[in-house]
């Protein structure tokens, strides 16, 4: 999909196809979110595809305006028979999709056939009489029905029998069609409430274009410049189709206008959605800054770039301990979950997230760790792919060594993250508070030294790191004995916490020593 949508024409075609299959621009939008987050397609391309996906939803509305009930029944029957005959399930996905499409078309036909019975209900008639007094009421009704049914096509098809029976007039049906655009925008905004950053930018883009399309067309419906005749109704009359066909044309117009707005104002819309949903720290951290697909062509430079990406993970390890350190005057982490342009003075200045002070980073170390691990997995996958490239033996040996070093770094990050959580628990016990402070400051110093060693590339720094982390097993054993059997006896409830704390600390120091060894041979 990412490869086929590089061409604008193919991107538009695939967007329309995805809209026609899913019958929901919102569903296609959330599908594209996954492609964007994984880096398979850029945000700009996803916006272009999403704009055309809404146009694809017109297909079933067009089919529903025609009398294809017999065709639908045959199509559904053949799909079911073929599915039952496919014993080996070789075409399972395709036949299920065909059955789903047949059921969808059959459902649309049921809507048309039962809408008249629904309209015969006294409560529905009262609602229509009340709404018929103003086009604005029908516009709002379209918004509500679109939100409830989660389908603009369903609301539009519902208008067809109501129009044929004379319950609704053409302008009233057009007003409901305009309302479906705002209903689509509202539903997308509600469903995407838990998204942020680039993921939500794509949904905001759809919300803005749908809203602009619906409001503009509704304003044309209300405008009556020629002898009291609505401008929009006059334009639909030029198509020369029946009133039912005009509803289908109106549905297509709402989608095409949204696509036109997205293409013509794409640059400004991207700036706007970037302000509405700025890229947060985790997203910036978890995405490549130096590596790119073309880097595979030059293995030597690719290894250097991968080393720089790996270094970004190492730089954040000392920050894991900031939540349990006692320098509260410097590290006032009070619930800032993400950085906004107003909060982040470095926004747009080219400074990296590593340059930001600790009190500007999210309080939850889990967010930093999750982003670091996501980046680490991507770097590891890149190094694995790089192994398949043609290179000299020395370069291959260095690459394997680098991969081992990177994996050690990921193990270290996980260990320090677990140790931080354990320290937060132990710091609440009065007997272990002093030990936690000493371990925190000690490990923080060693991690800072490891960062300096990795980036200075000074053999003396690496020697010091190797000596400091050479062997802490006996020291940890003495601490355990002093607390469990010696003078500093602690309560039974605090003993498991002590054992977990010392074991995690011992493993962290051992991994730092292993990291220093791999760095020395790199």
Coordinates of C-alpha atoms in Angstrom, one line a residue:
X1 CA 0.0 0.0 0.0
X2 CA 2.8 2.4 0.9
X3 CA 4.6 1.6 -2.4
X4 CA 1.6 1.8 -4.6
X5 CA 0.5 5.2 -3.2
X6 CA 3.7 7.1 -4.0
X7 CA 2.1 8.2 -7.2
X8 CA -0.7 10.8 -6.7
X9 CA -3.1 9.2 -9.1
X10 CA -2.6 5.7 -7.6
X11 CA -2.9 7.3 -4.1
X12 CA -6.3 8.8 -5.1
X13 CA -7.4 5.5 -6.6
X14 CA -6.5 3.5 -3.5
X15 CA -8.1 6.1 -1.3
X16 CA -11.4 5.8 -3.2
X17 CA -11.2 2.0 -3.1
X18 CA -10.6 1.9 0.6
X19 CA -13.5 4.3 1.1
X20 CA -15.7 2.2 -1.1
X21 CA -14.8 -1.0 0.7
X22 CA -15.0 0.3 4.3
X23 CA -17.9 2.8 3.5
X24 CA -16.5 5.1 6.1
X25 CA -13.9 7.8 5.8
X26 CA -13.4 7.7 9.6
X27 CA -12.5 4.0 9.5
X28 CA -10.0 4.7 6.7
X29 CA -8.6 7.5 8.7
X30 CA -7.8 5.3 11.7
X31 CA -6.4 2.7 9.3
X32 CA -4.0 5.4 7.9
X33 CA -3.0 6.4 11.4
X34 CA -1.3 3.1 11.8
X35 CA 0.6 3.6 8.6
X36 CA 1.7 7.1 9.6
X37 CA 2.8 6.1 13.1
X38 CA 4.8 3.2 11.8
X39 CA 6.5 5.4 9.3
X40 CA 5.3 3.5 6.3
X41 CA 3.8 6.6 4.7
X42 CA 4.3 10.3 5.4
X43 CA 1.5 12.4 7.0
X44 CA 1.1 14.6 3.9
X45 CA 0.4 11.5 1.8
X46 CA -2.0 10.0 4.3
X47 CA -4.0 13.3 4.3
X48 CA -4.2 13.1 0.5
X49 CA -5.4 9.4 0.6
X50 CA -7.9 10.2 3.3
X51 CA -9.4 13.1 1.3
X52 CA -10.2 10.7 -1.6
X53 CA -11.4 7.9 0.7
X54 CA -14.6 9.9 1.4
X55 CA -15.2 10.2 -2.3
X56 CA -15.2 6.4 -2.5
X57 CA -18.1 6.1 -0.1
X58 CA -20.3 7.5 -2.9
X59 CA -20.3 4.1 -4.7
X60 CA -22.8 2.4 -2.5
X61 CA -25.0 5.5 -2.4
X62 CA -25.1 5.4 -6.2
X63 CA -25.9 1.7 -6.2
X64 CA -28.6 2.2 -3.6
X65 CA -30.4 4.8 -5.8
X66 CA -30.8 2.2 -8.5
X67 CA -33.1 -0.8 -8.3
X68 CA -30.5 -3.6 -7.8
X69 CA -32.3 -5.8 -5.3
X70 CA -32.3 -8.9 -7.5
X71 CA -28.6 -8.4 -8.2
X72 CA -27.8 -8.1 -4.5
X73 CA -29.7 -11.3 -3.7
X74 CA -27.9 -13.2 -6.4
X75 CA -24.5 -11.8 -5.3
X76 CA -25.1 -12.6 -1.7
X77 CA -26.3 -16.2 -2.5
X78 CA -23.3 -16.9 -4.8
X79 CA -20.9 -15.5 -2.2
X80 CA -22.4 -17.8 0.5
X81 CA -22.3 -20.9 -1.7
X82 CA -18.7 -20.3 -2.7
X83 CA -17.7 -19.7 0.9
X84 CA -19.3 -23.0 2.0
X85 CA -17.5 -24.9 -0.9
X86 CA -14.1 -23.4 0.0
X87 CA -13.1 -26.2 2.4
X88 CA -9.4 -25.4 2.5
X89 CA -10.2 -21.7 3.2
X90 CA -7.8 -20.6 0.5
X91 CA -10.0 -17.6 -0.4
X92 CA -11.5 -17.1 3.1
X93 CA -10.7 -13.4 3.3
X94 CA -11.9 -12.5 -0.2
X95 CA -15.2 -14.5 0.1
X96 CA -15.9 -13.0 3.6
X97 CA -15.4 -9.6 2.1
X98 CA -17.9 -10.4 -0.7
X99 CA -20.4 -11.7 1.8
X100 CA -20.0 -8.5 3.9
X101 CA -20.5 -6.3 0.8
X102 CA -23.6 -8.3 -0.1
X103 CA -25.0 -7.9 3.4
X104 CA -24.3 -4.2 3.3
X105 CA -26.1 -3.7 0.1
X106 CA -29.0 -5.9 1.3
X107 CA -29.1 -3.8 4.5
X108 CA -29.3 -0.6 2.4
X109 CA -32.2 -2.1 0.5
X110 CA -34.0 -2.9 3.8
X111 CA -33.5 0.7 4.9
X112 CA -35.3 1.9 1.8
X113 CA -38.1 -0.7 2.0
X114 CA -38.8 -0.1 5.7
X115 CA -38.3 3.6 5.8
X116 CA -41.9 4.2 4.8
X117 CA -43.2 2.0 7.6
X118 CA -40.9 3.9 10.0
X119 CA -42.3 7.2 8.6
X120 CA -45.8 6.0 9.3
X121 CA -45.2 6.1 13.1
X122 CA -46.9 9.0 14.8
X123 CA -43.7 10.0 16.7
X124 CA -41.6 10.1 13.6
X125 CA -44.3 12.1 11.7
X126 CA -44.4 14.6 14.6
X127 CA -40.6 15.0 14.4
X128 CA -40.7 15.5 10.7
X129 CA -43.4 18.1 10.9
X130 CA -41.5 19.9 13.6
X131 CA -38.3 19.7 11.7
X132 CA -39.9 20.7 8.4
X133 CA -40.5 24.2 9.7
X134 CA -36.9 25.0 9.3
X135 CA -34.0 23.7 7.2
X136 CA -31.7 24.2 10.2
X137 CA -33.6 21.5 12.2
X138 CA -33.1 19.0 9.3
X139 CA -29.4 20.1 9.2
X140 CA -29.1 19.3 12.9
X141 CA -31.0 16.0 12.4
X142 CA -28.5 15.0 9.8
X143 CA -25.7 15.6 12.3
X144 CA -27.4 13.5 15.0
X145 CA -28.3 10.6 12.6
X146 CA -24.8 10.5 11.2
X147 CA -23.3 10.4 14.7
X148 CA -25.7 7.6 15.7
X149 CA -25.5 5.4 12.6
X150 CA -21.7 6.1 12.0
X151 CA -22.4 6.3 8.3
X152 CA -23.2 9.2 6.0
X153 CA -24.3 6.7 3.4
X154 CA -27.0 5.3 5.6
X155 CA -28.5 8.8 6.4
X156 CA -28.5 9.7 2.7
X157 CA -30.1 6.4 1.6
X158 CA -32.7 6.9 4.4
X159 CA -33.7 10.2 2.6
X160 CA -34.6 8.4 -0.6
X161 CA -37.9 6.7 0.4
X162 CA -38.9 9.7 2.5
X163 CA -38.5 11.9 -0.5
X164 CA -40.4 9.5 -2.8
X165 CA -43.3 9.4 -0.3
X166 CA -43.5 13.1 0.0
X167 CA -42.6 13.2 3.7
X168 CA -39.5 15.3 3.0
X169 CA -38.8 17.7 0.2
X170 CA -35.6 17.9 -1.8
X171 CA -34.3 21.0 0.1
X172 CA -34.9 19.2 3.4
X173 CA -33.0 16.1 2.2
X174 CA -30.2 18.3 1.0
X175 CA -30.0 19.9 4.4
X176 CA -29.7 16.5 6.0
X177 CA -26.9 15.6 3.6
X178 CA -25.1 18.7 4.6
X179 CA -25.5 17.8 8.2
X180 CA -23.8 14.4 7.7
X181 CA -20.5 16.2 7.0
X182 CA -20.5 17.8 10.4
X183 CA -21.7 14.6 12.0
X184 CA -18.8 12.8 10.4
X185 CA -16.4 15.4 11.8
X186 CA -17.9 15.2 15.3
X187 CA -17.8 11.4 15.4
X188 CA -14.1 11.4 14.3
X189 CA -13.2 14.0 16.9
X190 CA -14.9 12.0 19.7
X191 CA -13.4 8.6 18.7
X192 CA -9.9 10.2 18.5
X193 CA -10.0 11.7 21.9
X194 CA -7.3 9.4 23.2
X195 CA -4.9 10.0 20.3
X196 CA -2.2 12.7 20.3
X197 CA 0.6 14.1 18.2
X198 CA 0.8 13.1 14.5
X199 CA -1.9 10.5 15.0
X200 CA -4.5 13.1 15.9
X201 CA -3.3 15.5 13.3
X202 CA -4.7 13.2 10.6
X203 CA -8.1 13.0 12.2
X204 CA -8.2 16.8 12.9
X205 CA -7.5 17.3 9.2
X206 CA -10.6 15.3 8.3
X207 CA -12.7 17.0 10.9
X208 CA -11.8 20.5 9.5
X209 CA -12.4 19.6 5.8
X210 CA -15.7 17.9 6.6
X211 CA -16.9 20.8 8.7
X212 CA -15.9 23.4 6.1
X213 CA -17.6 21.4 3.3
X214 CA -20.9 20.9 5.2
X215 CA -21.2 24.5 6.4
X216 CA -20.3 26.0 2.9
X217 CA -22.9 23.8 1.1
X218 CA -25.6 24.5 3.8
X219 CA -24.9 28.3 3.4
X220 CA -25.5 27.9 -0.4
X221 CA -28.8 26.1 0.4
X222 CA -29.9 29.0 2.6
X223 CA -28.9 31.6 0.0
X224 CA -31.8 32.5 -2.4
X225 CA -30.5 35.1 -4.9
X226 CA -32.9 34.2 -7.8
X227 CA -36.6 34.7 -7.2
X228 CA -36.5 32.9 -3.8
X229 CA -34.9 29.8 -5.4
X230 CA -32.0 28.3 -3.4
X231 CA -28.7 28.7 -5.1
X232 CA -27.8 25.1 -4.3
X233 CA -31.1 23.7 -5.5
X234 CA -30.7 25.6 -8.7
X235 CA -27.3 24.1 -9.2
X236 CA -28.6 20.6 -8.6
X237 CA -31.4 21.3 -11.2
X238 CA -28.7 21.8 -13.8
X239 CA -27.7 18.1 -13.5
X240 CA -30.9 17.0 -15.2
X241 CA -31.3 13.9 -13.1
X242 CA -34.3 12.9 -11.0
X243 CA -34.8 14.1 -7.4
X244 CA -33.5 10.8 -6.1
X245 CA -30.4 11.2 -8.3
X246 CA -30.0 14.8 -7.0
X247 CA -29.6 13.4 -3.5
X248 CA -26.8 11.1 -4.7
X249 CA -25.2 14.1 -6.5
X250 CA -25.5 16.1 -3.3
X251 CA -23.8 13.4 -1.3
X252 CA -20.9 13.3 -3.9
X253 CA -20.7 17.1 -3.8
X254 CA -20.1 17.1 0.0
X255 CA -17.2 14.6 -0.4
X256 CA -15.7 16.3 -3.5
X257 CA -15.8 19.7 -1.8
X258 CA -14.0 18.4 1.3
X259 CA -11.3 16.8 -1.1
X260 CA -11.0 20.1 -3.0
X261 CA -10.5 22.0 0.2
X262 CA -7.9 19.6 1.4
X263 CA -5.9 19.9 -1.8
X264 CA -6.2 23.7 -2.2
X265 CA -5.5 24.6 1.4
X266 CA -3.4 21.6 2.3
X267 CA -0.3 23.6 3.4
X268 CA -2.2 25.9 5.7
X269 CA -4.3 23.0 7.1
X270 CA -1.1 21.0 8.0
X271 CA 0.2 24.1 9.9
X272 CA -3.2 24.4 11.7
X273 CA -3.5 20.7 12.7
X274 CA 0.2 20.8 13.9
X275 CA -0.8 23.6 16.3
X276 CA -4.0 21.8 17.4
X277 CA -2.1 18.5 18.0
X278 CA 1.6 19.2 18.4
X279 CA 4.1 16.3 18.3
X280 CA 4.8 15.3 21.8
X281 CA 8.0 14.2 23.4
X282 CA 7.4 10.5 23.2
X283 CA 6.7 10.7 19.4
X284 CA 9.8 12.8 18.8
X285 CA 11.9 10.4 20.8
X286 CA 10.6 7.2 19.2
X287 CA 11.2 8.4 15.6
X288 CA 14.4 8.3 13.7
X289 CA 16.4 11.5 13.6
X290 CA 19.5 10.4 11.7
X291 CA 18.6 7.1 10.0
X292 CA 16.7 6.8 6.8
X293 CA 16.0 4.1 4.1
X294 CA 18.7 5.4 1.8
X295 CA 21.3 4.9 4.5
X296 CA 21.4 1.2 3.7
X297 CA 23.3 2.0 0.4
X298 CA 26.4 3.0 2.4
X299 CA 27.0 0.5 5.3
X300 CA 29.9 2.5 6.8
X301 CA 27.9 5.7 7.2
X302 CA 24.8 3.8 8.2
X303 CA 26.6 2.3 11.2
X304 CA 27.6 5.8 12.3
X305 CA 24.1 7.0 12.0
X306 CA 22.8 4.0 13.9
X307 CA 25.3 4.6 16.7
X308 CA 24.0 8.2 16.9
X309 CA 20.4 6.9 17.2
X310 CA 21.4 4.5 19.9
X311 CA 23.2 7.3 21.7
X312 CA 19.9 9.1 22.1
X313 CA 18.6 6.2 24.2
X314 CA 21.7 6.3 26.4
X315 CA 21.4 10.0 27.0
X316 CA 18.0 9.6 28.6
X317 CA 19.0 6.9 31.1
X318 CA 20.1 9.3 33.8
X319 CA 16.6 10.9 33.6
X320 CA 15.0 7.7 34.7
X321 CA 16.3 8.4 38.2
X322 CA 15.1 12.1 38.3
X323 CA 11.8 11.1 39.8
X324 CA 13.5 9.6 42.9
X325 CA 16.4 12.0 43.3
X326 CA 16.2 14.5 46.1
X327 CA 17.1 17.6 44.0
X328 CA 13.5 18.7 44.0
X329 CA 14.3 22.3 43.6
X330 CA 15.8 21.6 40.3
X331 CA 13.5 18.8 39.1
X332 CA 9.9 20.0 39.7
X333 CA 8.1 17.4 37.7
X334 CA 4.4 18.2 38.3
X335 CA 2.3 16.5 35.8
X336 CA 3.4 18.0 32.4
X337 CA 2.5 15.1 30.1
X338 CA 3.6 16.6 26.8
X339 CA 5.2 19.7 25.4
X340 CA 3.2 22.3 23.5
X341 CA 4.7 25.1 21.4
X342 CA 3.8 27.6 24.2
X343 CA 5.5 25.5 26.9
X344 CA 8.4 24.4 24.8
X345 CA 10.5 27.5 24.1
X346 CA 12.7 25.5 21.8
X347 CA 9.9 24.6 19.5
X348 CA 11.0 25.3 15.9
X349 CA 14.5 26.4 16.9
X350 CA 16.2 23.3 15.9
X351 CA 17.2 22.2 19.5
X352 CA 16.9 18.6 20.2
X353 CA 14.9 17.0 23.0
X354 CA 18.2 16.0 24.7
X355 CA 18.8 19.8 25.2
X356 CA 15.6 20.3 27.2
X357 CA 15.9 20.6 31.0
X358 CA 14.5 17.8 33.1
X359 CA 11.7 19.8 34.5
X360 CA 10.3 20.3 30.9
X361 CA 10.1 16.5 30.2
X362 CA 7.0 14.4 31.0
X363 CA 6.8 13.3 34.6
X364 CA 6.0 9.7 33.8
X365 CA 9.2 7.9 33.2
X366 CA 7.1 5.1 31.6
X367 CA 6.6 7.5 28.7
X368 CA 10.3 8.1 28.2
X369 CA 11.1 4.4 28.5
X370 CA 8.3 3.4 26.1
X371 CA 9.6 5.9 23.5
X372 CA 13.2 4.8 24.0
X373 CA 12.4 1.1 23.6
X374 CA 10.3 1.8 20.5
X375 CA 13.3 3.6 19.0
X376 CA 15.6 0.8 20.1
X377 CA 13.5 -1.8 18.4
X378 CA 13.6 0.2 15.1
X379 CA 17.4 0.6 15.4
X380 CA 17.9 -3.1 16.0
X381 CA 15.7 -3.9 13.0
X382 CA 17.8 -1.5 10.9
X383 CA 21.0 -3.1 12.0
X384 CA 19.6 -6.6 11.2
X385 CA 18.7 -5.4 7.7
X386 CA 22.1 -3.9 7.3
X387 CA 23.7 -7.3 7.9
X388 CA 22.2 -8.4 4.6
X389 CA 24.1 -5.8 2.7
X390 CA 27.4 -6.5 1.0
X391 CA 30.4 -5.3 3.1
X392 CA 33.9 -6.1 4.1
X393 CA 34.7 -8.6 6.8
X394 CA 35.9 -5.9 9.2
X395 CA 32.8 -3.9 8.7
X396 CA 30.6 -7.0 9.3
X397 CA 32.5 -7.8 12.5
X398 CA 32.1 -4.2 13.7
X399 CA 28.4 -4.3 12.8
X400 CA 27.8 -7.4 14.9
X401 CA 29.7 -5.8 17.8
X402 CA 27.6 -2.7 17.4
X403 CA 24.4 -4.8 17.5
X404 CA 25.5 -6.6 20.7
X405 CA 26.3 -3.2 22.2
X406 CA 22.8 -1.9 21.3
X407 CA 21.1 -4.9 22.7
X408 CA 23.0 -4.5 25.9
X409 CA 21.9 -0.9 26.0
X410 CA 18.2 -2.0 25.7
X411 CA 18.6 -4.5 28.5
X412 CA 20.2 -1.7 30.6
X413 CA 17.3 0.7 29.9
X414 CA 14.8 -2.0 31.0
X415 CA 16.8 -2.8 34.1
X416 CA 17.2 0.9 35.1
X417 CA 13.4 1.4 34.5
X418 CA 12.6 -1.5 36.7
X419 CA 15.1 -0.3 39.3
X420 CA 13.5 3.2 39.3
X421 CA 10.1 1.7 40.0
X422 CA 11.6 -0.4 42.8
X423 CA 13.3 2.7 44.3
X424 CA 10.1 4.6 44.4
X425 CA 8.6 1.7 46.4
X426 CA 11.6 1.4 48.7
X427 CA 11.9 5.1 49.3
X428 CA 8.5 5.0 51.1
X429 CA 9.9 2.7 53.7
X430 CA 11.8 4.7 56.4
X431 CA 14.4 2.0 57.0
X432 CA 15.5 1.9 53.3
X433 CA 15.2 5.6 52.5
X434 CA 18.9 6.3 53.1
X435 CA 20.0 3.3 51.0
X436 CA 17.7 4.4 48.1
X437 CA 19.3 7.9 48.1
X438 CA 22.8 6.5 48.1
X439 CA 22.0 4.0 45.3
X440 CA 20.2 6.6 43.2
X441 CA 23.0 9.1 43.3
X442 CA 25.6 6.5 42.8
X443 CA 23.9 5.0 39.8
X444 CA 23.1 8.4 38.4
X445 CA 26.8 9.3 38.5
X446 CA 27.8 6.0 36.7
X447 CA 25.1 6.6 34.0
X448 CA 26.3 10.1 33.4
X449 CA 29.9 8.8 33.1
X450 CA 28.7 6.2 30.6
X451 CA 27.1 8.9 28.5
X452 CA 30.3 11.0 28.6
X453 CA 32.3 7.9 27.7
X454 CA 30.1 7.0 24.7
X455 CA 30.2 10.5 23.2
X456 CA 33.7 11.6 24.1
X457 CA 35.2 8.4 22.8
X458 CA 38.1 8.9 25.2
X459 CA 39.8 5.6 26.2
X460 CA 40.6 7.0 29.7
X461 CA 36.9 7.6 30.4
X462 CA 36.0 4.1 29.4
X463 CA 38.8 2.7 31.6
X464 CA 37.4 4.6 34.6
X465 CA 33.9 3.2 33.8
X466 CA 35.3 -0.3 33.6
X467 CA 37.0 0.0 37.0
X468 CA 34.0 1.5 38.7
X469 CA 31.7 -1.3 37.4
X470 CA 34.2 -4.1 37.7
X471 CA 32.7 -6.1 40.5
X472 CA 29.9 -5.0 42.9
X473 CA 28.7 -8.5 43.9
X474 CA 30.6 -8.6 47.2
X475 CA 29.5 -5.0 48.1
X476 CA 25.9 -5.8 47.5
X477 CA 26.2 -9.0 49.6
X478 CA 27.6 -6.9 52.5
X479 CA 24.6 -4.5 52.2
X480 CA 22.2 -7.4 52.3
X481 CA 23.9 -8.9 55.4
X482 CA 24.0 -5.6 57.2
X483 CA 20.3 -5.1 56.8
X484 CA 19.1 -8.6 57.2
X485 CA 21.5 -10.0 59.9
X486 CA 23.6 -7.0 61.0
X487 CA 23.1 -3.9 63.1
X488 CA 20.7 -2.2 60.5
X489 CA 17.9 -4.8 60.9
X490 CA 14.7 -4.0 59.0
X491 CA 11.2 -5.2 59.4
X492 CA 10.1 -8.4 57.7
X493 CA 7.8 -6.5 55.3
X494 CA 10.7 -4.5 53.9
X495 CA 13.1 -7.4 53.3
X496 CA 11.7 -8.5 49.9
X497 CA 11.9 -4.9 48.7
X498 CA 15.6 -4.8 49.8
X499 CA 16.4 -8.0 47.9
X500 CA 14.7 -6.7 44.8
X501 CA 16.5 -3.4 45.1
X502 CA 20.0 -4.8 45.5
X503 CA 19.5 -7.4 42.8
X504 CA 18.3 -4.8 40.3
X505 CA 21.2 -2.4 41.2
X506 CA 23.7 -5.2 40.9
X507 CA 22.4 -6.2 37.4
X508 CA 22.4 -2.5 36.3
X509 CA 26.1 -2.1 37.2
X510 CA 26.9 -5.4 35.6
X511 CA 25.2 -4.3 32.3
X512 CA 27.1 -1.0 32.5
X513 CA 30.3 -3.0 32.7
X514 CA 29.3 -5.1 29.8
X515 CA 28.4 -2.0 27.8
X516 CA 31.8 -0.5 28.6
X517 CA 33.5 -3.7 27.3
X518 CA 31.6 -3.6 24.0
X519 CA 32.3 0.1 23.7
X520 CA 36.0 -0.6 24.2
X521 CA 36.1 -3.1 21.4
X522 CA 33.9 -1.1 19.1

